[in-house]
XYZ file of C-alpha atoms in Angstrom:
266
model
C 62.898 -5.264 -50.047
C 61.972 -9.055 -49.154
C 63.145 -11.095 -45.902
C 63.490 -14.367 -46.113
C 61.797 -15.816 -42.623
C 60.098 -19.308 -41.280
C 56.944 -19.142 -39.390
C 57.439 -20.365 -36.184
C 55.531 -23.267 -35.071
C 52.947 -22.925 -32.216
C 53.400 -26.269 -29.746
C 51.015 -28.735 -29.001
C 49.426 -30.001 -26.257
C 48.334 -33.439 -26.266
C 45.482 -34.806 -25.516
C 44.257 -36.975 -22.480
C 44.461 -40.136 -24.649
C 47.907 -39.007 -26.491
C 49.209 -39.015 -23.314
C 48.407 -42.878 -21.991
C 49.367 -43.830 -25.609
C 52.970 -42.164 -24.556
C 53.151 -43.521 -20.834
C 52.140 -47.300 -22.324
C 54.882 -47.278 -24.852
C 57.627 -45.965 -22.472
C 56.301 -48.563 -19.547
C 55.963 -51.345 -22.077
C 59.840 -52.618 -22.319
C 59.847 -52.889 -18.423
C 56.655 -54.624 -17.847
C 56.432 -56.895 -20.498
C 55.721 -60.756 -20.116
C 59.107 -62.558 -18.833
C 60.678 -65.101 -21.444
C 59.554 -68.646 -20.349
C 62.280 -70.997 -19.919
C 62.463 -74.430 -21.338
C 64.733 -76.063 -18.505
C 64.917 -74.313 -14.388
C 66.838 -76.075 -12.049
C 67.674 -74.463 -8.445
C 70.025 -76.443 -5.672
C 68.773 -74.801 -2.331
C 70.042 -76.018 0.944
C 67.707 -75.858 4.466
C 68.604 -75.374 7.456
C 69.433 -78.705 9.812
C 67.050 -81.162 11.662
C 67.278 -83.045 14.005
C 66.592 -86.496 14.475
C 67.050 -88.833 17.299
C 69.470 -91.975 17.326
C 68.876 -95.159 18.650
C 68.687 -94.921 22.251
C 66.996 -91.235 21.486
C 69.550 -89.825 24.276
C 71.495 -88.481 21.105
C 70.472 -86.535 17.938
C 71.860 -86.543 14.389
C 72.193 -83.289 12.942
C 70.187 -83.764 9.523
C 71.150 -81.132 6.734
C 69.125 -81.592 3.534
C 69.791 -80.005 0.404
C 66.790 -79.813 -2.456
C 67.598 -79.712 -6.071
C 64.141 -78.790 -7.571
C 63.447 -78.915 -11.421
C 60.737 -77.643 -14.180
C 60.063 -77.399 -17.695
C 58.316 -74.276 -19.599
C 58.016 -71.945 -16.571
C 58.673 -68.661 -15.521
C 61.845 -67.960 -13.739
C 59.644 -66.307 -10.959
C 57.011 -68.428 -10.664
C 59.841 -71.550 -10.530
C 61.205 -69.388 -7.565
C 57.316 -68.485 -5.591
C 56.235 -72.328 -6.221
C 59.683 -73.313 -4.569
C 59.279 -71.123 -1.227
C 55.372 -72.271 -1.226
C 56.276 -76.181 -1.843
C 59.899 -76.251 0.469
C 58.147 -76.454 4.008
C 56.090 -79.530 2.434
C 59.015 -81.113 1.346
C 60.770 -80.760 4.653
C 58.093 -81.988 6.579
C 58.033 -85.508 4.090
C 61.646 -85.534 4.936
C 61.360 -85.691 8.385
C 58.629 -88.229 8.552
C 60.814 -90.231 6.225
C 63.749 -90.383 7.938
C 62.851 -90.385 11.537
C 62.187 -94.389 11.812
C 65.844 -94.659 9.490
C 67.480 -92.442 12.035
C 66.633 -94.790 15.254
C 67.942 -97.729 13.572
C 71.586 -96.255 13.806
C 73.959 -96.023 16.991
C 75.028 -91.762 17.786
C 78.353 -92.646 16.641
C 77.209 -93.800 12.958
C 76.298 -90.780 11.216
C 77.755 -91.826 8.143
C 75.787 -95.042 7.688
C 72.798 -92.780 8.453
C 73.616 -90.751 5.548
C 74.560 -93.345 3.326
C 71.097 -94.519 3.344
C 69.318 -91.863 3.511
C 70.701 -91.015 0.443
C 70.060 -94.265 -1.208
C 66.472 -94.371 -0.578
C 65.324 -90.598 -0.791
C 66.124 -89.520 -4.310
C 65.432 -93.476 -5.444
C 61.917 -91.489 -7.044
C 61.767 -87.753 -7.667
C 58.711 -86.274 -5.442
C 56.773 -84.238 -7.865
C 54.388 -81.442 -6.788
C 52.615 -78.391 -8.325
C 49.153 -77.536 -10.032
C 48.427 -78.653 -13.214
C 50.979 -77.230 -16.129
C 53.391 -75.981 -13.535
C 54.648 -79.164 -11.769
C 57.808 -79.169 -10.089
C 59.764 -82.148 -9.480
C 62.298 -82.152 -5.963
C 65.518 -84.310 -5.772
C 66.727 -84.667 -1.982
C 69.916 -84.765 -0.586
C 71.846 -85.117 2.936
C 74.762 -84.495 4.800
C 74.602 -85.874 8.493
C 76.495 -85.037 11.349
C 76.729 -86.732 15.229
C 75.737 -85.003 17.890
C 78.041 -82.711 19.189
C 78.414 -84.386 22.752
C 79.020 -87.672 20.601
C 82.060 -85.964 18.388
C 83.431 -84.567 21.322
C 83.748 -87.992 23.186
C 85.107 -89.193 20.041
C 88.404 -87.120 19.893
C 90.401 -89.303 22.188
C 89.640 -92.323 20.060
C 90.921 -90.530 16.862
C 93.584 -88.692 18.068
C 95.166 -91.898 19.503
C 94.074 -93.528 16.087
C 95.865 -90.828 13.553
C 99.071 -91.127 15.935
C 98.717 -94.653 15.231
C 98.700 -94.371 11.650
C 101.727 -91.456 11.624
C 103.739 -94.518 13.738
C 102.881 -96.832 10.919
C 103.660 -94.769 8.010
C 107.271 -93.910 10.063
C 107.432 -97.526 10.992
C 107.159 -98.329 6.841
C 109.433 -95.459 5.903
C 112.087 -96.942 7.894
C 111.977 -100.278 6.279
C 112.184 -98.879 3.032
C 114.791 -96.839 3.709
C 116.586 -100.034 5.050
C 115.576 -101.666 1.858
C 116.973 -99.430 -0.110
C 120.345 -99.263 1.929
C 120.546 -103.110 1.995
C 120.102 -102.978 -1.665
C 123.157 -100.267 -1.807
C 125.620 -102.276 0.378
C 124.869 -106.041 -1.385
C 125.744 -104.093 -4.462
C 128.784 -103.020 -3.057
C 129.955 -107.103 -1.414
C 129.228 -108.078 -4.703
C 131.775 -105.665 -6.456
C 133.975 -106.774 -3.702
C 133.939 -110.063 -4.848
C 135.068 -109.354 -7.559
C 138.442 -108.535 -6.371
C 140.560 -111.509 -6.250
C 141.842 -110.883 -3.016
C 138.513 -110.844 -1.455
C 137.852 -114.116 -2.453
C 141.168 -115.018 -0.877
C 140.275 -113.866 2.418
C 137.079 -115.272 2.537
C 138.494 -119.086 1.299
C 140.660 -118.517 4.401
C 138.349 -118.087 7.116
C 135.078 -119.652 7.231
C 134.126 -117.531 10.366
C 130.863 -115.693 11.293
C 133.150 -112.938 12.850
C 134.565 -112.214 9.530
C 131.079 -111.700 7.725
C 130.981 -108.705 10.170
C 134.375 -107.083 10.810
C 134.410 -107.861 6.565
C 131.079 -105.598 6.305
C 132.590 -102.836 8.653
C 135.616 -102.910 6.970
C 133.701 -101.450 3.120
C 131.854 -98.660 5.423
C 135.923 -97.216 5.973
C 135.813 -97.977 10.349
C 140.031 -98.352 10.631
C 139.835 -100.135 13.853
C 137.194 -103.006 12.391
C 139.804 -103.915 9.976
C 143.054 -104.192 12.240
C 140.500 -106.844 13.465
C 140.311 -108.267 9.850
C 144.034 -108.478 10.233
C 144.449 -110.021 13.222
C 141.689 -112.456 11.775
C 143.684 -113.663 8.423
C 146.554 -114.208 10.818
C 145.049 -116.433 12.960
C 143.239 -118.023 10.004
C 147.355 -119.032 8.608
C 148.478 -121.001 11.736
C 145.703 -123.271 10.364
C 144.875 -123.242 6.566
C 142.833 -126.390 6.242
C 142.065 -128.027 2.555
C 144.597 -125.389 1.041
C 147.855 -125.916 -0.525
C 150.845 -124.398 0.969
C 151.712 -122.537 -1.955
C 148.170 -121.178 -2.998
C 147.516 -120.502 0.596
C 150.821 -118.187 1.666
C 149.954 -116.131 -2.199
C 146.255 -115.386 -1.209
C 147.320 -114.627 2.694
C 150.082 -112.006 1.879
C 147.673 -109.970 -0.933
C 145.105 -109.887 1.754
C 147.143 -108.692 4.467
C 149.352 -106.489 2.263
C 145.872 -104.888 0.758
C 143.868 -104.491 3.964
C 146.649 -102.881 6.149
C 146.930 -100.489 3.219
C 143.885 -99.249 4.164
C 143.866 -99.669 7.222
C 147.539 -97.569 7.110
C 149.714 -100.341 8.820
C 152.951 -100.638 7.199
C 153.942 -104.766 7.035
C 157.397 -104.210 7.430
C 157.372 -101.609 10.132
């Protein structure tokens, strides 16, 4: 009788040098040389400095912001040669701006930073050894001195009320505009109506221009006044023709105490 069998294998121990062949090829992946990058660009802002204003009994409050640059570098060399290089760079900043900063009253932060900004990035400030060179773009943002913003507050408080009367102030008129542009559209519909045109050939009176504008916002009272106008108006119709003159008066007074609910022959 045969069995059918495998001889088992007896395991292996490697050697010394098997085994640092092993550890290098499992390490390798994770150490390996980093991919070098054709463009690196990092925007990094500092903390503030200060610098004094003219009369040096105020500081501005100096925050820079560096965007740095390179070509062909490692992304962690870019990053070491930027913490080495960034104390250097603040240092030219100060000594840069310092003389700028007296020129300019407390209050004037704004100018301040206006030039500032014009003449420090006007050439990039380039730095580095030899095939790793860095080039740094700076910028600023400048505050007043906190005593100088608080003085300040009154002035712009009283200024943005100012401003909220104006825009009120224009509000208004256009709204005023816009009703005087409603109501001539209504005087001219008016006139359209042959008894307006009646009325008004019969009394060439500045009271009538008014009680004849209360009268199309509805107010009863303004046109028994009307009334009591056209009547006087007919004990003396000037330049008008008996006739013509009686025709207009009664389709006046006939229409306006109509509104006005007055009966004629009460």
């Amino acid at each position: 009788m045969t069995t059918d069998f495998h001889r088992k294998e007896q395991p292996t121990v490697p050697t010394g040098k098997e085994w640092v062949r092993r550890l290098s090829d499992w390490w390798q992946p994770a150490v390996g040389e980093p991919d070098v990058e054709p463009e690196l660009t990092d925007c990094r802002p500092t903390a503030p400095i200060a610098l004094a204003a003219k009369g040096d009994a105020f500081d501005f409050s100096v925050r820079p912001t560096f965007v740095w640059r390179a070509r062909r570098m490692h992304r962690t060399r870019f990053e070491h040669l930027i913490d080495l290089y960034t104390p250097e760079v603040l240092d030219a900043l100060r000594l840069r701006s310092e003389r700028v900063a007296r020129t300019f009253e407390p209050h004037r932060s704004q100018h301040l930073e206006q030039e500032l900004n014009a003449r420090l990035p006007a050439m990039d400030w380039t730095m580095g050894p030899a095939g790793e060179r860095l080039t740094c773009r700076p910028e600023v943002f400048v505050l007043p001195d906190p005593r100088v913003r608080e003085s300040m507050q009154p002035y712009w408080r009283r200024r943005i009320e100012m401003q909220a009367d104006h825009d009120l102030a224009m509000r208004r008129a256009e709204l005023t505009r816009e009703r005087t542009r409603a109501w001539s559209k209504v005087m001219e519909d008016l006139e359209d109506d042959p008894r307006s045109r009646h009325a008004a050939s019969l009394v060439e009176h500045d009271a009538f221009a008014e009680v004849f504008t209360a009268m199309t916002q509805g107010r009863k009272d303004e046109l028994l006044r009307l009334i009591d106008l056209l009547e006087q108006a007919g004990r003396s119709y000037n330049g008008i023709g008996l006739y013509e003159y009686a025709e207009g008066l009664d389709a006046a007074l006939t229409d306006y105490r109509k509104r006005a609910g007055e009966d004629k022959r009460a």
